[in-house]
XYZ file of N, CA and C in Angstrom:
381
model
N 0.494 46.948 -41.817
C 0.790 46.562 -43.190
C 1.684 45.327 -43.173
N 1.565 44.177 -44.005
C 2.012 43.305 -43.916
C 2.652 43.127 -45.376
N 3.969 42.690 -45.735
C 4.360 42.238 -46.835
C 4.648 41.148 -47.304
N 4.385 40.159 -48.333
C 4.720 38.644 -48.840
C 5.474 39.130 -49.593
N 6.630 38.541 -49.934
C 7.015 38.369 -50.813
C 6.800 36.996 -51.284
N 7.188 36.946 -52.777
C 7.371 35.286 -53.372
C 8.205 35.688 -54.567
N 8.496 34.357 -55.467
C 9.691 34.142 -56.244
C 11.034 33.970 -55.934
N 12.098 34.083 -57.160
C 13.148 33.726 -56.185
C 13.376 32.349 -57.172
N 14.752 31.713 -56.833
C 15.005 30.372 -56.871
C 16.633 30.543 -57.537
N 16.728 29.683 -58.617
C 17.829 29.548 -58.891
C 17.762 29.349 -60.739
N 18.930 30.496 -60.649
C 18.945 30.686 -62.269
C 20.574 30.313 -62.814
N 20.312 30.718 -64.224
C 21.604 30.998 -64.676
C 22.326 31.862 -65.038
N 23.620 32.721 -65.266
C 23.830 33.472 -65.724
C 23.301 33.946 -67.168
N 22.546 35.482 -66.991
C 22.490 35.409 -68.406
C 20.314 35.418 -68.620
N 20.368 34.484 -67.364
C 18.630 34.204 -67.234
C 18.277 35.328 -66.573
N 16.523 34.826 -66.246
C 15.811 36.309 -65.718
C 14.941 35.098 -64.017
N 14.531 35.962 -63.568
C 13.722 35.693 -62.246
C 12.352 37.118 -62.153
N 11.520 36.515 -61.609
C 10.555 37.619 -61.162
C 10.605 37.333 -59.828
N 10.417 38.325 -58.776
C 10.120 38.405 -57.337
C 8.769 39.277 -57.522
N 7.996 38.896 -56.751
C 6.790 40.127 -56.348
C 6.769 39.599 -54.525
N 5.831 41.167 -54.705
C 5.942 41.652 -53.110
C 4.474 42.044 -53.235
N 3.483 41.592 -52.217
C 2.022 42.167 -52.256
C 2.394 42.280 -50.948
N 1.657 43.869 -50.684
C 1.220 44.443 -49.353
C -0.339 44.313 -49.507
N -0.845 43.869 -47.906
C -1.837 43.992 -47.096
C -2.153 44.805 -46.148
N -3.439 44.864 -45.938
C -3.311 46.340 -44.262
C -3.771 47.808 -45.265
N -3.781 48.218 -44.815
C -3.650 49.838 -44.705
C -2.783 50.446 -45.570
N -2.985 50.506 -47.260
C -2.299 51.062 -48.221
C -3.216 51.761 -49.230
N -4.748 52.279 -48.736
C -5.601 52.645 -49.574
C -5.071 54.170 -49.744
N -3.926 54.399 -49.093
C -3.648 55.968 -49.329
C -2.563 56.100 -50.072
N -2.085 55.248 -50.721
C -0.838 54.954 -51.865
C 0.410 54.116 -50.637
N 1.258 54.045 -51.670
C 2.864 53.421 -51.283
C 3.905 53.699 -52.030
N 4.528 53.496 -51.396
C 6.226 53.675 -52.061
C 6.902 51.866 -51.671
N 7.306 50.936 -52.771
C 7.656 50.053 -52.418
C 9.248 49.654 -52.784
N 9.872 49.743 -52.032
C 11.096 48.959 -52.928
C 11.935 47.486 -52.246
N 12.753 47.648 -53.252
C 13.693 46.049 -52.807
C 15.073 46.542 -52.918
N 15.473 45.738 -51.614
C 16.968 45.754 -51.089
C 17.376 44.360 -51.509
N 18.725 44.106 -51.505
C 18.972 42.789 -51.363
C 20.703 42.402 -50.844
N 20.934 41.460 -49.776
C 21.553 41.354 -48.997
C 22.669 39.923 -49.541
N 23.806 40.090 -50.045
C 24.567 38.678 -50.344
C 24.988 38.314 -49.225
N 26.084 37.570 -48.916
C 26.298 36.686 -47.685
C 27.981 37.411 -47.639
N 27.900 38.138 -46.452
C 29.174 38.932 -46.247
C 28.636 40.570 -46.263
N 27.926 40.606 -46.994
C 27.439 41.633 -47.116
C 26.778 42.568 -46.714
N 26.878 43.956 -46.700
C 25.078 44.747 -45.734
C 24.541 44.823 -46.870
N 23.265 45.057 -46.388
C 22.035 45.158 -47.191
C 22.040 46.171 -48.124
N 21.602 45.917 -49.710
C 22.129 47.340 -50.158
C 20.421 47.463 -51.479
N 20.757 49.016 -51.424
C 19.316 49.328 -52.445
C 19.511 48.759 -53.719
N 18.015 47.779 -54.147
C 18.181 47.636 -55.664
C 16.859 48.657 -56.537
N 15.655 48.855 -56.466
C 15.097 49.586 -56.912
C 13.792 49.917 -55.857
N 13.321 51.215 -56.607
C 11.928 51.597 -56.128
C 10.799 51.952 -56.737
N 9.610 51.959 -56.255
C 8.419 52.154 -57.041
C 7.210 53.330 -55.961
N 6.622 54.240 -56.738
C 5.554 54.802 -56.109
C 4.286 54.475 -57.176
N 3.523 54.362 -55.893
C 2.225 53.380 -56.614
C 1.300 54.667 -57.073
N 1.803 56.452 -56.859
C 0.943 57.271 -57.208
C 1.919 57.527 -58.131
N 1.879 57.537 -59.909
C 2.199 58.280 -59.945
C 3.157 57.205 -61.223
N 3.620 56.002 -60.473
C 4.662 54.986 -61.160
C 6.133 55.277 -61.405
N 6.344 56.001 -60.434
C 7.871 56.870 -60.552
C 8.856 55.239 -60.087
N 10.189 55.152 -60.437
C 11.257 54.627 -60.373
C 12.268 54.835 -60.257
N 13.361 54.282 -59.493
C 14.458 54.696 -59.278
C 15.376 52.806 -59.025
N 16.596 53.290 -59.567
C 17.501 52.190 -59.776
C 18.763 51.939 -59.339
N 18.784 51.075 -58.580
C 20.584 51.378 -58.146
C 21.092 50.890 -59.773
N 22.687 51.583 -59.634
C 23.411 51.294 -61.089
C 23.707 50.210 -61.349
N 24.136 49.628 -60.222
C 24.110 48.230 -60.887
C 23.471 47.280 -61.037
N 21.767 47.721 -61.164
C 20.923 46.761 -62.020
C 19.763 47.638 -63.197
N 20.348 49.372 -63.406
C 19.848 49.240 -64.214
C 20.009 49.241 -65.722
N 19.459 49.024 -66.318
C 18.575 48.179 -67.514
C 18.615 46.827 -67.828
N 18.973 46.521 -66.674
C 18.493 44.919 -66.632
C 17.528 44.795 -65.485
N 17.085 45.496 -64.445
C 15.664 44.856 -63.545
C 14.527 45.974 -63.888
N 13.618 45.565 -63.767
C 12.829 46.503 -64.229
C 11.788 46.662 -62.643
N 11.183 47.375 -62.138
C 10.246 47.332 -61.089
C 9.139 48.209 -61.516
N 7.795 47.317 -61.233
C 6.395 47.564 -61.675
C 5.623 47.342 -60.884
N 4.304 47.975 -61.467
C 2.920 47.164 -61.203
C 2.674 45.961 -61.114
N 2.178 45.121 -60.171
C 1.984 44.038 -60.476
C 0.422 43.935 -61.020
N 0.044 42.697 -61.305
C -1.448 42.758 -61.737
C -2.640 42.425 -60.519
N -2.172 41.663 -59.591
C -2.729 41.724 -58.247
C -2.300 43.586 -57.451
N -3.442 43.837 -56.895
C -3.928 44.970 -56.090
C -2.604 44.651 -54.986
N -2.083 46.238 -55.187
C -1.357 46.519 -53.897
C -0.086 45.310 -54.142
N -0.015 45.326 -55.397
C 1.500 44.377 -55.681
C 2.419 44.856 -56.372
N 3.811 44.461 -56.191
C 5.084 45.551 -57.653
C 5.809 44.050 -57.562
N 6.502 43.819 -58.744
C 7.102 42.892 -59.673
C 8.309 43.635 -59.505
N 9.456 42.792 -59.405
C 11.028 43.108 -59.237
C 10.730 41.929 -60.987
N 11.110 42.439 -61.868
C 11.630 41.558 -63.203
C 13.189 42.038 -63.391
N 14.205 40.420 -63.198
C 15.630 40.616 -63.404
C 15.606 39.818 -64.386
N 16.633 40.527 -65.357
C 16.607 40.202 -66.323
C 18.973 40.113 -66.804
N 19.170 39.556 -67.429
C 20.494 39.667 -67.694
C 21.300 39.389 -66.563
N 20.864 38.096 -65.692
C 21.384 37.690 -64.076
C 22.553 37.362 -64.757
N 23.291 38.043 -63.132
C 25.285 37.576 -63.146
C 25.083 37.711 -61.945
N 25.884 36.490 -61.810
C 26.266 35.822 -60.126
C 26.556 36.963 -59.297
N 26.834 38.095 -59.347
C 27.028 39.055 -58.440
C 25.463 39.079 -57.866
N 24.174 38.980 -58.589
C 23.316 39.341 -58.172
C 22.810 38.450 -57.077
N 23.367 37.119 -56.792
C 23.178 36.083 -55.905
C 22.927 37.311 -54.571
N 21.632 36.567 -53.818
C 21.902 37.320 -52.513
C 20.050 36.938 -52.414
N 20.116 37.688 -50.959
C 18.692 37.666 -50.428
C 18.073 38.886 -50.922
N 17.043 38.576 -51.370
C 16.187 40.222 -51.489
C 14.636 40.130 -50.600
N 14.856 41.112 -50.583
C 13.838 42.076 -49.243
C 12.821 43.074 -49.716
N 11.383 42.876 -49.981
C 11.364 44.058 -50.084
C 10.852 44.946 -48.806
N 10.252 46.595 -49.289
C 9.916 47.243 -47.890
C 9.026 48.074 -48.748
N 8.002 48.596 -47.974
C 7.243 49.516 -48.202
C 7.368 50.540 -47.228
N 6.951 52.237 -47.685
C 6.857 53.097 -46.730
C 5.616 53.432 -47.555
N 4.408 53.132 -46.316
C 3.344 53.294 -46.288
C 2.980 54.174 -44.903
N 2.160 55.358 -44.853
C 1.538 56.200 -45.883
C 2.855 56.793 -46.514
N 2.567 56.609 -48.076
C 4.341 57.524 -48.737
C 4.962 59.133 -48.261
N 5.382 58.820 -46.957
C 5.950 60.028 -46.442
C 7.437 60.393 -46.788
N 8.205 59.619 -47.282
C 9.260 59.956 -46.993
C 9.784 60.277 -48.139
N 11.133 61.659 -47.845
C 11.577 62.232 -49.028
C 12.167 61.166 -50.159
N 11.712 61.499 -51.701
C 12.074 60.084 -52.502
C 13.378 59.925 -52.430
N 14.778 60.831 -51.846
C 15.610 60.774 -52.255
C 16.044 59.337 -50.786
N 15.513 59.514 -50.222
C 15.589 58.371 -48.682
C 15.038 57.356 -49.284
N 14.586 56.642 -49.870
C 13.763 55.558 -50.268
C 15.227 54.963 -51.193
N 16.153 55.422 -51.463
C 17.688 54.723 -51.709
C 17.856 54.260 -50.400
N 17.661 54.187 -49.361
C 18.283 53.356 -48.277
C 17.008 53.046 -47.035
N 17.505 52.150 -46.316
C 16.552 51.555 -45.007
C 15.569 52.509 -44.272
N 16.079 53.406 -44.287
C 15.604 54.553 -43.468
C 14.007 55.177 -43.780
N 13.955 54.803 -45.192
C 12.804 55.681 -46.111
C 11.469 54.664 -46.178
N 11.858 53.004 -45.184
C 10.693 52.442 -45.305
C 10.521 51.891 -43.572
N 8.955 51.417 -43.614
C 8.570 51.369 -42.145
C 8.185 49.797 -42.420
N 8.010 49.216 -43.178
C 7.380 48.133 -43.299
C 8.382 46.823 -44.031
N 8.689 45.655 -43.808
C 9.631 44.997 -44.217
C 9.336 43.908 -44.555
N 9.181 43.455 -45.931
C 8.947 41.385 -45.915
C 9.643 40.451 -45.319
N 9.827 39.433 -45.961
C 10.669 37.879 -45.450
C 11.435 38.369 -46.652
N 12.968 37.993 -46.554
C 13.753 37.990 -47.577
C 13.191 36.373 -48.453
N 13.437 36.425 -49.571
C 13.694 35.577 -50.822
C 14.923 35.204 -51.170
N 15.282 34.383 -51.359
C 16.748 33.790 -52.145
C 16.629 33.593 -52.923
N 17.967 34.333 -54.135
C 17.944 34.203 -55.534
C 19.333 33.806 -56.010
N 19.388 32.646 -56.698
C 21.159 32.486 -56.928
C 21.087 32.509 -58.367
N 22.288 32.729 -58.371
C 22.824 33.123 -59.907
C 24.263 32.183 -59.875
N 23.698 30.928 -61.024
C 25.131 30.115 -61.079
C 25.535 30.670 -62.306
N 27.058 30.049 -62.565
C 27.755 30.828 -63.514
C 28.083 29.617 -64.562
């Protein structure tokens, strides 16, 4: 399984960004996809998740109701939509898939719950 990510760039406080992540390979048996994202100083920490059976979600607190994570409209894709950016959110994001979706949903909050990893994206948030 292979992951792209794209999007990313540079916003303003206050603005929005989309990231998507399409997996390739071997996902005709569902997925679980989510995104981490890593600032500079920082470890890598959970921002949301998605199961592609089912459309379940989960949010770290401090982005939700401002990111939303979806379907994308390309096959075997999910949309990170941030919305209400503050410079805290500056950082690299990552996403990961755990493909075939084995792992307990409550593990899919951290590294452990995925087998598969993109290229990080850079997203800044000026103030």
């Amino acid at each position: 399984v292979q992951l792209q990510a794209s999007g990313g760039g540079l916003a303003q406080a206050g603005g929005s960004v989309r990231l998507s992540c399409a997996a390739s390979g071997r996902t005709f048996g569902g997925y679980r996809m989510g995104w981490f994202r890593q600032a500079p100083g920082k470890e890598r920490e959970f921002v949301a998740c998605f199961a592609s059976s089912g459309g379940s979600t989960y949010y770290a607190d401090s982005v939700k109701g401002r990111f939303t994570i979806s379907r994308g409209n390309a096959k075997n894709t999910v949309t990170l939509q941030m919305n209400s950016l503050i410079p805290e959110d500056t950082a690299v994001y990552y996403c990961a898939a755990d493909v075939p979706p084995l792992a307990i949903w409550s593990s899919l909050r951290s590294e452990i719950g995925y087998d598969y990893w993109g290229q990080g994206t850079q997203v800044t948030v000026s103030s």
